[in-house]
Amino acid sequence: MGTFFTSDTHFGHANIIEYSKRPYKDVKEMDEALVKNWNETVSPTDTVYHLGDVIFSKDHSILKRLNGTINFLYGNHDKGASWAALDYEEIKYKGVLFVLCHYPLLTWNKARR
């Protein structure tokens, strides 16, 4: 069982291809490549923390195709999404405190430690 961290997949977001210079001809090709790469990396027993901007579409069925137990945090494109539950999360991973959030933080719990 592994643990993974990611963000900004932007499933279903055609304009992100141009904005981020992603190497895909269209959103369908991008989405299929992202799912393929995700599932080649993440097993069904892994844990994933997705730090926002998951999907830019009303059709959320693609999320069911992703391996792992996924903990979704809100991004600026995710507000009101029923599948995301957190704005901020703190976890211990290999003995280190991680503060997880989509947005940059000026300070956070135990920032000075």
JSON list of N, CA, C and O in Angstrom, two decimals, residues 7 16 29 49 102:
[
{"chain": "A", "resi": 7, "resn": "SER", "atom": "N", "xyz": [-2.39, 16.98, -7.73]},
{"chain": "A", "resi": 7, "resn": "SER", "atom": "CA", "xyz": [-3.39, 18.05, -7.83]},
{"chain": "A", "resi": 7, "resn": "SER", "atom": "C", "xyz": [-3.54, 18.45, -9.29]},
{"chain": "A", "resi": 7, "resn": "SER", "atom": "O", "xyz": [-2.77, 18.02, -10.16]},
{"chain": "A", "resi": 16, "resn": "ILE", "atom": "N", "xyz": [-7.43, 23.86, -20.42]},
{"chain": "A", "resi": 16, "resn": "ILE", "atom": "CA", "xyz": [-6.20, 23.63, -19.66]},
{"chain": "A", "resi": 16, "resn": "ILE", "atom": "C", "xyz": [-5.09, 23.10, -20.58]},
{"chain": "A", "resi": 16, "resn": "ILE", "atom": "O", "xyz": [-3.91, 23.27, -20.29]},
{"chain": "A", "resi": 29, "resn": "GLU", "atom": "N", "xyz": [-8.55, 12.85, -25.36]},
{"chain": "A", "resi": 29, "resn": "GLU", "atom": "CA", "xyz": [-7.21, 12.26, -25.35]},
{"chain": "A", "resi": 29, "resn": "GLU", "atom": "C", "xyz": [-6.51, 12.54, -24.01]},
{"chain": "A", "resi": 29, "resn": "GLU", "atom": "O", "xyz": [-5.88, 11.65, -23.44]},
{"chain": "A", "resi": 49, "resn": "TYR", "atom": "N", "xyz": [-4.03, 11.52, -2.09]},
{"chain": "A", "resi": 49, "resn": "TYR", "atom": "CA", "xyz": [-4.53, 12.82, -1.67]},
{"chain": "A", "resi": 49, "resn": "TYR", "atom": "C", "xyz": [-4.49, 13.71, -2.90]},
{"chain": "A", "resi": 49, "resn": "TYR", "atom": "O", "xyz": [-3.42, 13.99, -3.44]},
{"chain": "A", "resi": 102, "resn": "HIS", "atom": "N", "xyz": [-4.96, 23.19, -1.40]},
{"chain": "A", "resi": 102, "resn": "HIS", "atom": "CA", "xyz": [-4.78, 23.58, -2.80]},
{"chain": "A", "resi": 102, "resn": "HIS", "atom": "C", "xyz": [-4.10, 24.94, -2.93]},
{"chain": "A", "resi": 102, "resn": "HIS", "atom": "O", "xyz": [-3.34, 25.18, -3.86]}
]
